[in-house]
Every structure is written in C-alpha cells, then in structure tokens.
Coordinates of C-alpha atoms in Angstrom, one line a residue:
Chain Z
X1 CA 149.5 112.8 103.8
X2 CA 147.6 110.3 101.7
X3 CA 146.4 108.6 104.8
X4 CA 145.3 111.9 106.3
X5 CA 143.3 112.8 103.1
X6 CA 141.6 109.4 103.2
X7 CA 140.6 109.9 106.8
X8 CA 139.4 113.4 106.0
X9 CA 137.3 112.1 103.1
X10 CA 135.8 109.4 105.2
X11 CA 135.0 112.0 107.9
X12 CA 133.4 114.3 105.4
X13 CA 131.4 111.4 104.0
X14 CA 130.2 110.4 107.4
X15 CA 129.2 113.9 108.4
X16 CA 127.2 114.5 105.2
X17 CA 125.7 111.1 105.6
X18 CA 124.6 111.9 109.1
X19 CA 123.0 115.2 108.2
X20 CA 120.7 113.5 105.7
X21 CA 117.4 112.2 107.1
X22 CA 116.5 108.9 105.5
X23 CA 112.9 107.9 105.8
X24 CA 111.5 104.5 104.9
X25 CA 107.8 104.4 104.0
X26 CA 106.2 100.9 104.0
X27 CA 102.6 100.6 102.9
X28 CA 100.3 97.9 101.5
X29 CA 100.2 97.6 97.7
X30 CA 97.1 98.9 95.9
X31 CA 94.5 96.2 96.2
X32 CA 91.4 98.4 95.9
X33 CA 90.7 102.0 95.3
X34 CA 91.5 103.4 98.7
X35 CA 94.9 101.7 99.0
X36 CA 95.6 103.0 95.5
X37 CA 94.9 106.4 96.9
X38 CA 97.3 105.8 99.8
X39 CA 100.1 104.9 97.4
X40 CA 99.3 108.0 95.4
X41 CA 99.4 110.3 98.5
X42 CA 102.6 108.7 99.7
X43 CA 104.2 109.5 96.3
X44 CA 102.7 113.0 96.5
X45 CA 104.2 113.7 99.9
X46 CA 107.6 112.4 98.9
X47 CA 107.5 114.6 95.8
X48 CA 107.1 117.6 98.0
X49 CA 110.5 117.0 99.4
X50 CA 112.3 116.4 96.1
X51 CA 114.2 119.7 96.3
X52 CA 115.1 119.2 100.0
X53 CA 118.6 117.8 100.0
X54 CA 118.3 116.8 103.6
X55 CA 115.6 114.2 103.3
X56 CA 115.6 111.0 101.3
X57 CA 112.8 108.5 101.0
X58 CA 112.5 104.8 100.3
X59 CA 108.9 103.8 99.4
X60 CA 108.0 100.1 99.4
X61 CA 104.6 98.4 99.0
X62 CA 103.7 94.9 100.0
X63 CA 101.1 92.4 98.9
X64 CA 101.0 90.5 102.2
X65 CA 102.4 90.7 105.7
X66 CA 105.5 88.5 105.3
X67 CA 106.6 90.5 102.3
X68 CA 106.2 93.7 104.3
X69 CA 108.3 92.3 107.1
X70 CA 111.0 91.5 104.7
X71 CA 110.8 95.0 103.3
X72 CA 111.1 96.6 106.7
X73 CA 114.0 94.4 107.5
X74 CA 115.7 95.5 104.3
X75 CA 115.0 99.2 105.2
X76 CA 116.5 98.7 108.7
X77 CA 119.6 97.0 107.3
X78 CA 120.0 99.8 104.8
X79 CA 119.8 102.3 107.7
X80 CA 116.9 104.7 108.1
X81 CA 116.2 107.4 110.6
X82 CA 112.4 107.1 110.5
X83 CA 109.9 104.5 109.5
X84 CA 106.5 105.4 108.4
X85 CA 104.4 102.2 108.1
X86 CA 100.8 101.2 107.5
X87 CA 101.1 97.7 108.8
X88 CA 99.5 95.2 106.5
X89 CA 98.3 93.3 109.5
X90 CA 98.7 94.3 113.1
X91 CA 100.0 91.2 114.9
X92 CA 102.6 89.9 112.4
X93 CA 104.1 93.4 111.9
X94 CA 104.4 94.2 115.6
X95 CA 107.8 92.6 116.3
X96 CA 109.6 94.3 113.4
X97 CA 108.0 97.7 114.3
X98 CA 109.1 97.3 117.9
X99 CA 112.6 96.3 116.7
X100 CA 112.8 99.5 114.7
X101 CA 111.6 101.6 117.6
X102 CA 114.2 100.0 119.9
X103 CA 116.9 100.7 117.4
X104 CA 116.1 104.3 117.7
X105 CA 114.3 104.6 114.4
X106 CA 111.5 107.2 114.7
X107 CA 108.5 105.0 114.1
X108 CA 105.2 106.3 112.8
X109 CA 102.4 103.8 112.7
X110 CA 99.6 104.7 110.3
X111 CA 96.0 103.5 110.4
X112 CA 96.2 99.8 111.3
X113 CA 97.8 99.8 114.7
X114 CA 100.4 97.4 116.2
X115 CA 99.9 95.3 119.3
X116 CA 102.4 97.3 121.4
X117 CA 103.0 100.7 122.8
X118 CA 106.5 100.9 121.5
X119 CA 106.3 103.5 118.8
X120 CA 106.7 107.2 118.5
X121 CA 103.5 108.2 116.7
X122 CA 100.2 106.5 115.9
X123 CA 98.0 108.3 113.4
X124 CA 94.7 106.8 112.1
X125 CA 91.3 107.6 110.7
X126 CA 88.2 107.3 112.9
X127 CA 86.5 104.1 112.0
X128 CA 83.8 104.5 114.6
X129 CA 82.6 107.9 113.6
X130 CA 82.9 106.9 109.9
X131 CA 80.2 104.3 110.5
X132 CA 78.3 106.2 113.1
X133 CA 77.8 109.4 111.1
X134 CA 76.6 107.4 108.1
X135 CA 74.1 105.6 110.3
X136 CA 73.0 108.9 111.9
X137 CA 72.6 110.6 108.5
X138 CA 70.5 107.8 107.1
X139 CA 68.3 107.5 110.3
X140 CA 67.6 111.2 110.1
X141 CA 67.0 111.3 106.4
X142 CA 64.5 108.4 106.7
X143 CA 62.9 110.0 109.8
X144 CA 63.5 106.8 111.7
X145 CA 61.6 104.5 109.5
X146 CA 62.6 102.3 106.6
X147 CA 64.6 99.4 105.1
X148 CA 68.3 99.6 105.0
X149 CA 70.8 97.6 103.0
X150 CA 74.4 97.4 104.3
X151 CA 77.2 96.5 101.9
X152 CA 80.3 96.1 103.8
X153 CA 83.9 95.7 102.8
X154 CA 86.3 92.8 103.3
X155 CA 85.4 91.2 106.6
X156 CA 88.0 92.5 109.0
X157 CA 88.3 94.4 112.3
X158 CA 88.2 97.8 110.6
X159 CA 85.0 96.8 108.8
X160 CA 83.5 95.3 112.0
X161 CA 84.1 98.5 113.9
X162 CA 82.4 100.6 111.2
X163 CA 79.4 98.3 110.9
X164 CA 79.0 98.2 114.7
X165 CA 79.1 102.0 114.9
X166 CA 76.5 102.2 112.1
X167 CA 74.2 99.9 114.1
X168 CA 74.8 101.9 117.2
X169 CA 73.7 105.0 115.4
X170 CA 70.4 103.5 114.2
X171 CA 69.7 101.6 117.4
X172 CA 67.4 104.3 118.8
X173 CA 65.1 103.9 115.9
X174 CA 63.1 100.7 116.3
X175 CA 61.4 101.2 112.9
X176 CA 64.7 101.2 111.0
X177 CA 65.5 97.7 109.7
X178 CA 68.7 96.4 108.2
X179 CA 67.2 93.9 105.8
X180 CA 70.5 92.7 104.4
X181 CA 74.1 92.9 105.3
X182 CA 76.5 91.4 102.8
X183 CA 80.2 91.9 101.9
X184 CA 81.1 93.7 98.7
X185 CA 84.8 93.3 99.3
X186 CA 85.4 97.0 98.5
X187 CA 85.0 96.2 94.8
X188 CA 82.7 97.8 92.3
X189 CA 81.9 94.6 90.4
X190 CA 81.1 92.6 93.6
X191 CA 78.9 95.4 95.0
X192 CA 77.1 95.6 91.7
X193 CA 76.4 91.9 91.8
X194 CA 75.2 92.0 95.4
X195 CA 73.0 95.0 94.9
X196 CA 71.5 93.4 91.7
X197 CA 70.5 90.4 93.7
X198 CA 69.1 92.3 96.6
X199 CA 67.0 94.5 94.3
X200 CA 65.3 91.3 93.1
X201 CA 64.8 90.1 96.6
X202 CA 63.4 93.2 98.1
X203 CA 60.7 95.4 96.5
X204 CA 61.3 98.2 99.0
X205 CA 64.8 99.4 99.8
X206 CA 64.9 102.9 101.3
X207 CA 68.6 103.4 101.9
X208 CA 71.9 101.8 101.1
X209 CA 75.1 102.2 103.0
X210 CA 78.3 100.9 101.3
X211 CA 81.5 100.7 103.4
X212 CA 83.2 102.9 100.8
X213 CA 82.7 104.9 97.6
X214 CA 84.1 102.3 95.2
X215 CA 81.2 100.0 96.1
X216 CA 78.8 102.9 95.8
X217 CA 79.6 103.1 92.1
X218 CA 78.6 99.5 91.7
X219 CA 75.4 100.1 93.6
X220 CA 74.6 103.1 91.4
X221 CA 75.0 101.0 88.2
X222 CA 72.7 98.3 89.6
X223 CA 70.0 100.8 90.6
X224 CA 70.1 102.5 87.2
X225 CA 69.9 99.2 85.4
X226 CA 66.9 98.1 87.5
X227 CA 65.2 101.5 87.0
X228 CA 65.1 102.0 90.8
X229 CA 67.5 105.0 91.0
X230 CA 65.0 107.2 92.7
X231 CA 63.6 107.7 96.2
X232 CA 66.5 106.0 97.7
X233 CA 69.2 107.3 100.0
X234 CA 72.8 106.4 99.2
X235 CA 75.8 106.8 101.5
X236 CA 79.3 105.6 100.8
X237 CA 82.4 106.8 102.4
X238 CA 86.1 107.8 102.2
X239 CA 85.5 110.5 99.5
X240 CA 86.5 108.9 96.2
X241 CA 87.0 111.8 93.9
X242 CA 84.1 111.0 91.4
X243 CA 81.6 110.7 94.3
X244 CA 82.8 114.0 95.7
X245 CA 82.3 115.5 92.3
X246 CA 78.8 114.2 92.2
X247 CA 78.1 115.8 95.5
X248 CA 79.6 119.0 94.2
X249 CA 77.4 118.9 91.1
X250 CA 74.3 118.3 93.2
X251 CA 73.6 114.6 92.5
X252 CA 70.0 113.8 93.4
X253 CA 70.7 110.6 95.3
X254 CA 74.1 111.3 96.9
X255 CA 74.2 114.3 99.1
X256 CA 76.9 113.5 101.6
X257 CA 80.1 111.7 102.1
X258 CA 82.4 111.1 105.1
X259 CA 86.2 111.4 105.1
X260 CA 88.6 108.6 105.8
X261 CA 91.5 110.2 104.0
X262 CA 94.1 108.2 102.3
X263 CA 96.2 111.3 102.5
X264 CA 96.8 110.4 106.2
X265 CA 100.0 108.8 104.9
X266 CA 101.1 112.1 103.6
X267 CA 100.4 113.7 106.9
X268 CA 102.4 110.9 108.6
X269 CA 105.3 111.4 106.3
X270 CA 105.3 115.2 107.2
X271 CA 105.1 114.4 110.9
X272 CA 108.2 112.1 110.6
X273 CA 110.2 114.8 108.8
X274 CA 109.1 117.4 111.4
X275 CA 110.1 115.1 114.2
X276 CA 113.5 114.4 112.7
X277 CA 114.1 118.1 112.2
X278 CA 113.0 118.9 115.7
X279 CA 110.0 120.9 114.8
X280 CA 106.7 121.0 116.8
X281 CA 103.1 121.4 115.8
X282 CA 102.0 124.9 115.3
X283 CA 99.8 126.0 118.2
X284 CA 100.7 123.1 120.5
X285 CA 102.4 124.3 123.7
X286 CA 104.1 121.0 124.0
X287 CA 107.4 120.5 122.1
X288 CA 107.4 117.4 120.0
X289 CA 104.8 115.6 118.0
X290 CA 101.7 114.1 119.7
X291 CA 101.9 110.4 120.2
X292 CA 98.4 109.4 119.2
X293 CA 96.4 111.2 116.6
X294 CA 92.9 110.2 115.5
X295 CA 91.8 112.2 112.5
X296 CA 88.3 113.5 112.6
X297 CA 85.7 112.1 110.2
X298 CA 84.6 115.1 108.3
X299 CA 81.2 115.5 106.7
X300 CA 81.3 116.5 103.1
X301 CA 78.3 118.2 101.6
X302 CA 77.6 120.2 98.5
X303 CA 78.8 123.4 100.4
X304 CA 82.3 122.2 101.2
X305 CA 82.8 119.4 98.6
X306 CA 85.3 121.5 96.6
X307 CA 87.7 121.4 99.6
X308 CA 87.8 117.6 99.4
X309 CA 88.0 117.3 95.6
X310 CA 91.4 116.3 94.4
X311 CA 91.0 115.7 90.7
X312 CA 94.6 114.6 90.2
X313 CA 94.5 111.9 92.9
X314 CA 93.7 108.4 91.8
X315 CA 91.1 107.9 94.4
Chain B
X1 CA 67.2 50.2 81.5
X2 CA 69.5 50.4 84.5
X3 CA 72.5 51.0 82.2
X4 CA 70.6 53.7 80.4
X5 CA 69.8 55.4 83.6
X6 CA 73.4 55.2 84.8
X7 CA 74.6 56.7 81.5
X8 CA 72.1 59.4 81.8
X9 CA 73.1 60.2 85.4
X10 CA 76.8 60.2 84.4
X11 CA 76.2 62.7 81.7
X12 CA 73.8 65.0 83.4
X13 CA 74.7 64.7 87.1
X14 CA 76.0 68.3 87.1
X15 CA 72.6 69.5 85.8
X16 CA 70.9 67.6 88.6
X17 CA 73.3 69.2 91.2
X18 CA 72.4 72.6 89.8
X19 CA 68.7 72.0 89.9
X20 CA 69.0 70.6 93.4
X21 CA 70.8 73.7 94.5
X22 CA 68.2 75.9 92.9
X23 CA 65.2 74.1 94.4
X24 CA 66.9 74.3 97.9
X25 CA 67.4 78.1 97.5
X26 CA 63.9 78.5 96.1
X27 CA 62.4 76.9 99.1
X28 CA 64.4 78.9 101.6
X29 CA 63.9 82.2 99.7
X30 CA 61.1 82.2 97.1
X31 CA 62.6 85.4 95.6
X32 CA 65.4 83.2 94.3
X33 CA 63.3 81.7 91.6
X34 CA 62.0 85.0 90.2
X35 CA 62.8 85.0 86.4
X36 CA 64.6 88.3 87.0
X37 CA 67.0 86.6 89.5
X38 CA 67.6 83.7 87.2
X39 CA 68.6 86.1 84.5
X40 CA 70.8 88.0 86.9
X41 CA 72.6 84.8 87.8
X42 CA 73.2 84.0 84.1
X43 CA 74.4 87.6 83.6
X44 CA 76.7 87.6 86.7
X45 CA 78.1 84.2 85.7
X46 CA 78.9 85.1 82.1
X47 CA 82.2 87.0 82.8
X48 CA 83.8 84.2 84.6
X49 CA 81.9 81.6 82.5
X50 CA 83.4 82.8 79.2
X51 CA 86.9 82.8 80.7
X52 CA 86.2 79.3 82.1
X53 CA 85.3 78.1 78.6
X54 CA 88.7 79.3 77.3
X55 CA 90.5 77.7 80.3
X56 CA 88.8 74.4 79.6
X57 CA 90.7 74.1 76.3
X58 CA 94.0 74.9 78.0
X59 CA 93.3 72.4 80.8
X60 CA 92.2 69.6 78.5
X61 CA 95.4 70.1 76.6
X62 CA 97.3 69.5 79.9
X63 CA 98.0 73.2 80.7
X64 CA 96.8 75.8 83.1
X65 CA 96.3 79.5 82.8
X66 CA 96.6 81.6 86.0
X67 CA 97.0 84.9 84.1
X68 CA 93.4 85.3 83.1
X69 CA 92.3 87.6 86.0
X70 CA 95.1 90.1 85.6
X71 CA 94.8 89.8 81.8
X72 CA 91.1 90.7 82.2
X73 CA 92.0 93.9 83.9
X74 CA 94.7 94.7 81.4
X75 CA 92.5 94.1 78.3
X76 CA 89.6 95.9 79.9
X77 CA 91.9 98.9 80.6
X78 CA 93.2 98.7 77.1
X79 CA 89.7 98.6 75.6
X80 CA 88.7 101.7 77.7
X81 CA 91.8 103.6 77.0
X82 CA 91.7 103.0 73.2
X83 CA 88.0 103.8 72.9
X84 CA 88.6 107.0 74.9
X85 CA 91.4 107.9 72.5
X86 CA 90.0 106.9 69.2
X87 CA 86.6 108.5 69.6
X88 CA 82.9 108.0 70.4
X89 CA 81.6 106.7 67.1
X90 CA 80.4 103.1 66.4
X91 CA 83.4 102.6 64.1
X92 CA 85.9 103.7 66.7
X93 CA 84.3 101.4 69.3
X94 CA 84.4 98.5 66.9
X95 CA 88.1 99.3 66.2
X96 CA 89.0 99.4 69.8
X97 CA 87.2 96.1 70.4
X98 CA 89.1 94.5 67.5
X99 CA 92.4 95.8 68.9
X100 CA 91.5 94.4 72.3
X101 CA 90.9 91.0 70.7
X102 CA 94.2 91.3 68.9
X103 CA 96.0 92.0 72.1
X104 CA 94.3 89.2 73.9
X105 CA 95.2 86.7 71.1
X106 CA 98.8 88.0 71.1
X107 CA 99.2 87.7 74.9
X108 CA 97.8 84.1 74.6
X109 CA 100.2 83.4 71.8
X110 CA 103.1 84.6 74.0
X111 CA 102.0 82.4 76.9
X112 CA 101.6 79.5 74.6
X113 CA 105.0 79.9 72.9
X114 CA 106.8 80.3 76.3
X115 CA 105.3 77.1 77.6
X116 CA 105.8 75.0 74.4
X117 CA 108.9 76.4 72.7
X118 CA 110.4 77.8 75.9
X119 CA 109.7 74.6 77.8
X120 CA 108.7 76.5 80.9
X121 CA 105.9 74.9 82.9
X122 CA 102.5 76.6 82.2
X123 CA 102.1 77.2 85.9
X124 CA 105.2 79.4 85.9
X125 CA 104.6 81.3 82.7
X126 CA 101.1 82.1 83.5
X127 CA 101.9 82.9 87.1
X128 CA 104.5 85.3 85.8
X129 CA 101.9 86.7 83.3
X130 CA 99.5 87.2 86.2
X131 CA 102.1 89.4 88.1
X132 CA 103.2 91.2 84.9
X133 CA 99.7 92.1 83.6
X134 CA 98.5 93.3 87.0
X135 CA 101.6 95.4 87.5
X136 CA 101.3 97.0 84.1
X137 CA 97.6 97.9 84.8
X138 CA 98.5 99.4 88.2
X139 CA 101.4 101.3 86.7
X140 CA 99.5 102.9 83.9
X141 CA 96.6 103.9 86.2
X142 CA 98.9 104.7 89.2
X143 CA 96.7 102.4 91.2
X144 CA 93.5 104.2 90.3
X145 CA 90.6 103.5 88.0
X146 CA 90.2 103.6 84.2
X147 CA 87.0 105.5 83.4
X148 CA 85.3 105.2 80.0
X149 CA 84.3 108.5 78.4
X150 CA 83.0 106.9 75.3
X151 CA 79.2 106.7 75.4
X152 CA 79.1 104.1 72.6
X153 CA 81.7 101.9 74.3
X154 CA 79.9 101.9 77.7
X155 CA 76.4 101.4 76.2
X156 CA 76.4 97.8 75.0
X157 CA 77.5 96.1 78.2
X158 CA 74.1 96.5 79.8
X159 CA 72.0 96.0 76.7
X160 CA 69.1 93.6 76.7
X161 CA 68.2 91.8 73.5
X162 CA 64.8 90.1 73.4
X163 CA 64.6 90.5 77.2
X164 CA 68.0 88.8 77.8
X165 CA 71.1 90.6 78.9
X166 CA 73.8 90.8 76.2
X167 CA 76.5 89.1 78.3
X168 CA 74.3 86.1 78.9
X169 CA 73.6 85.8 75.2
X170 CA 77.3 86.0 74.4
X171 CA 78.0 83.4 77.1
X172 CA 75.6 80.9 75.7
X173 CA 76.7 81.6 72.1
X174 CA 80.3 81.3 73.1
X175 CA 79.6 78.0 74.8
X176 CA 77.8 76.6 71.8
X177 CA 80.7 77.6 69.5
X178 CA 83.3 76.2 71.9
X179 CA 81.3 72.9 72.1
X180 CA 81.3 72.6 68.3
X181 CA 85.1 73.3 68.1
X182 CA 86.0 70.9 70.9
X183 CA 83.6 68.1 70.1
X184 CA 83.1 68.2 66.3
X185 CA 86.4 69.3 64.8
X186 CA 89.7 67.6 64.2
X187 CA 91.4 70.3 66.3
X188 CA 89.1 69.4 69.2
X189 CA 90.2 65.8 69.1
X190 CA 93.8 66.8 69.0
X191 CA 93.3 68.9 72.1
X192 CA 92.1 65.8 74.0
X193 CA 94.9 63.7 72.5
X194 CA 97.6 66.1 73.5
X195 CA 96.3 66.3 77.1
X196 CA 95.6 62.6 77.5
X197 CA 98.9 61.3 76.3
X198 CA 101.5 63.6 74.8
X199 CA 103.8 60.9 73.6
X200 CA 101.1 59.0 71.8
X201 CA 100.0 62.3 70.3
X202 CA 103.5 63.0 69.0
X203 CA 103.6 59.5 67.4
X204 CA 100.2 60.2 65.8
X205 CA 101.9 63.1 64.0
X206 CA 99.9 65.7 65.9
X207 CA 101.7 69.0 66.2
X208 CA 101.6 69.0 70.0
X209 CA 103.2 72.4 70.4
X210 CA 100.9 74.1 67.9
X211 CA 97.8 72.6 69.4
X212 CA 98.8 73.7 72.9
X213 CA 99.7 77.2 71.8
X214 CA 96.3 77.6 70.1
X215 CA 94.6 76.7 73.4
X216 CA 96.3 79.6 75.0
X217 CA 95.2 81.9 72.2
X218 CA 91.7 80.7 72.7
X219 CA 92.1 81.5 76.4
X220 CA 93.3 85.0 75.5
X221 CA 90.4 85.6 73.1
X222 CA 88.0 84.4 75.8
X223 CA 89.5 86.8 78.3
X224 CA 89.2 89.6 75.7
X225 CA 85.5 88.8 75.3
X226 CA 84.9 88.9 79.0
X227 CA 87.0 92.1 79.4
X228 CA 85.1 94.0 76.8
X229 CA 81.7 93.0 78.2
X230 CA 82.7 93.8 81.8
X231 CA 84.5 97.1 81.2
X232 CA 81.6 98.3 79.0
X233 CA 79.1 97.3 81.7
X234 CA 80.9 99.0 84.5
X235 CA 82.2 101.8 82.3
X236 CA 85.4 101.5 84.3
X237 CA 88.2 99.1 85.3
X238 CA 89.8 99.2 88.7
X239 CA 93.5 98.6 88.2
X240 CA 93.7 97.0 91.6
X241 CA 90.6 94.9 92.1
X242 CA 89.0 94.1 88.7
X243 CA 89.4 90.5 87.8
X244 CA 91.2 89.5 91.0
X245 CA 90.3 85.9 91.9
X246 CA 88.8 85.2 88.4
X247 CA 91.5 82.7 87.6
X248 CA 90.5 80.6 90.6
X249 CA 86.8 80.9 89.9
X250 CA 87.4 79.9 86.2
X251 CA 89.5 76.9 87.1
X252 CA 86.9 76.0 89.8
X253 CA 84.1 76.2 87.2
X254 CA 86.0 73.9 84.9
X255 CA 86.9 71.4 87.6
X256 CA 83.3 71.3 89.0
X257 CA 82.3 70.6 85.5
X258 CA 84.5 67.5 85.4
X259 CA 87.7 68.9 83.7
X260 CA 90.7 67.1 84.9
X261 CA 93.6 69.2 86.4
X262 CA 96.0 66.7 84.7
X263 CA 94.6 67.1 81.3
X264 CA 92.8 64.9 78.7
X265 CA 89.4 65.1 80.2
X266 CA 86.6 67.7 80.3
X267 CA 83.6 69.1 78.4
X268 CA 82.3 72.5 77.6
X269 CA 78.9 71.3 78.7
X270 CA 80.4 70.6 82.2
X271 CA 82.2 73.9 82.4
X272 CA 79.1 75.8 81.4
X273 CA 77.1 74.3 84.2
X274 CA 80.1 74.4 86.6
X275 CA 80.2 78.1 86.1
X276 CA 76.5 78.4 86.7
X277 CA 76.8 76.4 89.9
X278 CA 79.4 78.9 91.1
X279 CA 77.0 81.7 90.1
X280 CA 74.1 80.2 91.9
X281 CA 76.2 79.7 95.0
X282 CA 77.3 83.4 95.0
X283 CA 73.7 84.5 94.5
X284 CA 72.5 82.1 97.2
X285 CA 74.9 83.6 99.7
X286 CA 73.3 87.0 99.2
X287 CA 69.7 85.8 98.9
X288 CA 69.9 83.7 102.0
X289 CA 71.8 86.5 103.8
X290 CA 74.4 84.1 104.9
X291 CA 76.6 85.6 107.7
X292 CA 79.6 87.4 106.4
X293 CA 82.3 85.3 108.0
X294 CA 80.6 82.0 107.1
X295 CA 80.3 82.7 103.4
X296 CA 83.7 81.2 102.5
X297 CA 82.9 78.0 104.3
X298 CA 79.5 77.6 102.7
X299 CA 81.0 78.3 99.2
X300 CA 83.8 75.9 99.8
X301 CA 81.6 73.1 101.0
X302 CA 79.2 73.4 98.1
X303 CA 82.1 73.3 95.6
X304 CA 83.6 70.2 97.2
X305 CA 80.2 68.5 97.4
X306 CA 79.5 69.2 93.8
X307 CA 82.8 67.7 92.7
X308 CA 82.3 64.8 95.1
X309 CA 78.9 64.0 93.6
X310 CA 80.4 64.0 90.2
X311 CA 83.2 61.6 91.0
X312 CA 81.1 59.2 93.1
X313 CA 79.0 58.3 90.0
X314 CA 82.0 56.7 88.4

C-alpha cells in the first residue's frame, strides 16, 4: 500500500511537472541603454505571465559569450521546454543553440542570429531599413546638399549593416557629403566628446546621424554647449523614451525617430509561449508560428509618437 | 652641460612626447591647434585625469584600484538621486555634493581596510568592488539612466570661468594640490616608502596600513570629484555605460606618466601629462578621422611608444 502511494505520488508529480511549460530566457546584460531596455522588456513580458500557473521562466543575463554558453548549459541541464535567446555573439553561441534545438527544446533566436538553420524561430529588427530610412530622411530634409556627420555605435556587423544602408540611401545625391564617420560606442559621454571635437573641426555641419538615441543625447549637449543648436538636422534611432518625448513635444531639431524595438524580446517570449501551447498567429492561415520574422522599422513622428512612448520603460 | 641636458630630458620627456604628438596632429589637421580644441582636450581629459591622480597615490603605495570606473557611475548616480530628492536650491546641491564626497571617501576606506586589515590583494578587493558597484547602479536604475531634475545641480558641470571650462580648472587645481601632498609633505614621503619597500617602511616606524588605506580614500575622493563634474555636465548617468573603461584609462595615464605598476615610483606631474597624452590621442583619432576599426591599434601603438620613449631615456 505504501509502495503504491509512493508510485502514485511520483506519477502525480511527473504529470504536474509535464504540464508546466518552462522557458529559459538568455540575453546579454545591460551594457548600454538599448540592452538595458531589452532586460526591462524581458522582465515585463515575464511579469505578464505571473498569474499563469502553466508557465515558468528562468531569466539569465550574460556579460560575454562564454558566460552565456554556461548559462544556457545550466538551463538545459535544469530542463526547459523553450529557449528564448539573444546570442551575445553569433558564432560561439551557435553550437549550444543547435544542441538545444536537437534536444527538442523550442528555440527562439532573437536579433543576433546564429550560423545555422537549426532553430524554430528567428525574430529580429531590420538593421538595413534602420540605416536606410535615416539616410533617406536626412537626404530629403537637406534637399540633397550638405555636410553630414555619422556617429556610429560599437564597430560590429550590426553597425556595419546600418551604416552601409545609410550610405546607400544618400548615394543618389552627389552633393551630400559624409565629412566624418566616428564611433561613439553607443555611449552618451563618448558621443559628446566626439561631437565636441567635430564641431571645432568643421564650421559647417548640416546634419548628424547617430546610430542610436543615447548618443543623440550626447550630441545635443555638445551642440547646446557650442551654441550651434540651430539649423541642423538630427536623427538618432531605436526610440529612447526621452527622445520620443521630445518628438511628441515638438522639439525644433528632432522631428523623427526610427524603431528598433528592444521589446522584440517580449514578442519572442510570447511567441515561445504560444508555440508551446499550440496556438497560431491570428490571421495566418498556416498553423504554427512563422520561422523567420523581421520586424519592420517604423517611422515615429509627432503624429504617432505617443504610441511609441513607454514612460515606465528604462530605455 | 651634457649631464644637465640629460637630466632635463629625463624629467620632461613626457612633455616633449606630448608636444610632438600635438605638432604632428596640427600639421595633419590644422583645426587641431585651435585654442577651442586645446580647451576641449583639457576638458575631456579632466574626468579620467582626476581619477588618474587619485590612482597614482594608490599605485605608488604599491596597490591598484580597479573599482574607479564603476564607482564613478555609483557616485554619479548617488549625486543625481540625492540632489533630485533634496531639492533645487544651492544649499541642497552643496549638501548632495558633500554627501557624495562622504560616500566616495567611505568606499575608499572600505577598499583600503579590506586590502590592509583583511590582507586581500588589492587586485581582488577592487575587482570585487568594480562588480559590486556596477551591479548596484544597474539594479537601482533597472539598467536605465539616472536623470537629473535639479537645475542647480546640472548647471555647473558646463560652466566656464574666465574662459576656461570648470572641469579643466578643477583638474589643474587638483593636480597642484596632489603634487604638494605627494612631494612636499611627510605623508607623501611615506607613500613612496611604503610602495618602494614595505619591510623597510615598517622598520622606520611608518604605519604602513594607515598610509595605504589613506591612498584608497584619496582615490575615492578623486572619483567623487570626477563623478560630480561628469554627472552635472551630462545631467545624467547611464547605469550601464558611464565610467566603463575608466579604470584602464586612469591606470594607463599613470603608467604613461612613469608610475610603476609595482609601486614606489611615480609623479603627479607625469600622471597629469600622461592623462593629457591619452586625451590628445582620443582627440586625434576623431580629428584625423582615423578609420573606425583601426582606432584601437593606433591608440595602442601610441601608448606603447610613449612608455617606450620614457623608459629608453634611463
């Protein structure tokens, strides 16, 4: 009888265990504003499910690739049904993601891809249009003539793609000149420093494109300090909340921003839950979740800025 | 005559290196030598420079401080948060600055006691401090940005006095003060003695632990100075990126200036110009529009060359 009870208990435990979906979320640690935003959105999405007894989350953040590999190994050892991961770096994280996929873990890759096709879903922002739309906007605003400063992020493939797209967009205008292209490392202080130096070098700067909004803040401070915060076109990117607020309030220098939403991690988490529960995307005739999703780069102006303003978010 | 020249070169080699770099940059881009740009370099250097001066004390006494970058973010965030809370008046701003100095000194004291009384290598305590401070800053801001809402607090960081930016004035004044403390006081001589030969210092009845601990307090106070200036100027502190890499730049500035990594050797004069060399290099990279991917190499080569030139003279 005792033995029977024990077996019964184990069986019940196993069944209740199996019914619960366990999802590992592995993302890079906050090392600049945007990644901070991603951590915030991951926590936000997880909080949405706090009253759902069927889903359980493990969120881990890593400072470098080997740490992230170790974290994913730990998650796999613990036993997860789905892995939502923004790989710190594509190549080194590929084997562990592939291993997860082969073990039958539903694998969602976010933003930075892996060098393999063995995953369930890939969801990312559109780096090309992110750079292209910024370039097109500046070219049209300047009517095809003027001096442009480009302050890019941390030199990397993502950054390269954006800058290349920016250059593609202004290529049809021979009178548009990129007079300087320097890295601001996605940091306010560094962008401030770079802009301060460029302002002394060039008496005429007509437009500045910064690879993201954090750096735009630094540029704004440099312009104000040099008394040159007029007759200049400024474009950042990724919709940091204070920049979006400025657009909402009709800032004279910043009229537009382009999305590269850190909330894609929240979308990815939702997709993983839907897949585990066997739900499909509303309006899709196909059952199941699409395998590759590139989010559109949306243009934020004064008219629609309020839809992109998340005052509680950290980014 | 020859001996005199040699002595002169030994002492001022670093200044010559700096002048050489500036002439080179000036020839390639004339805009480099604009007075405005020279002021900017001084200004941009001052944040790391002030920290480097503090770290020089620590390094001469035979220690190291890796926590300064994260501590800068923590103290900057603290200054912003307290001034936001206390209010917008001048008195409130002064109070928040004093509190920030207090916290900086306290953190330095903690690091100092852990290394001296706790007998933990400075590398480890300050490495731990680096992780702890950054993590606290990230946690309180949830990975986001601390914004200053106090107009008074965010007004002085960009002030000019007699045509000179305030951070630059503080940097120079701080260097002069540090020079006096290190070169003209008994405490200064003790710092050298402790770093050069600990055993000898003990037999000379120098309170080795006290001297060492004080150098960490000096480092903490320096970081507080830099943090207040930087957070006021930017009116914000990013919990994730502010101050990252500052520890390496500050140590590099001290080493370029002739401070020994094994203690006992170094001058404020050297560190001051070492920091300026780093500042000039950073400015050069932008002025000369050096290709993005090559910047690290150019910077590395110049740093190594500067130290090499310094050591060849011996």
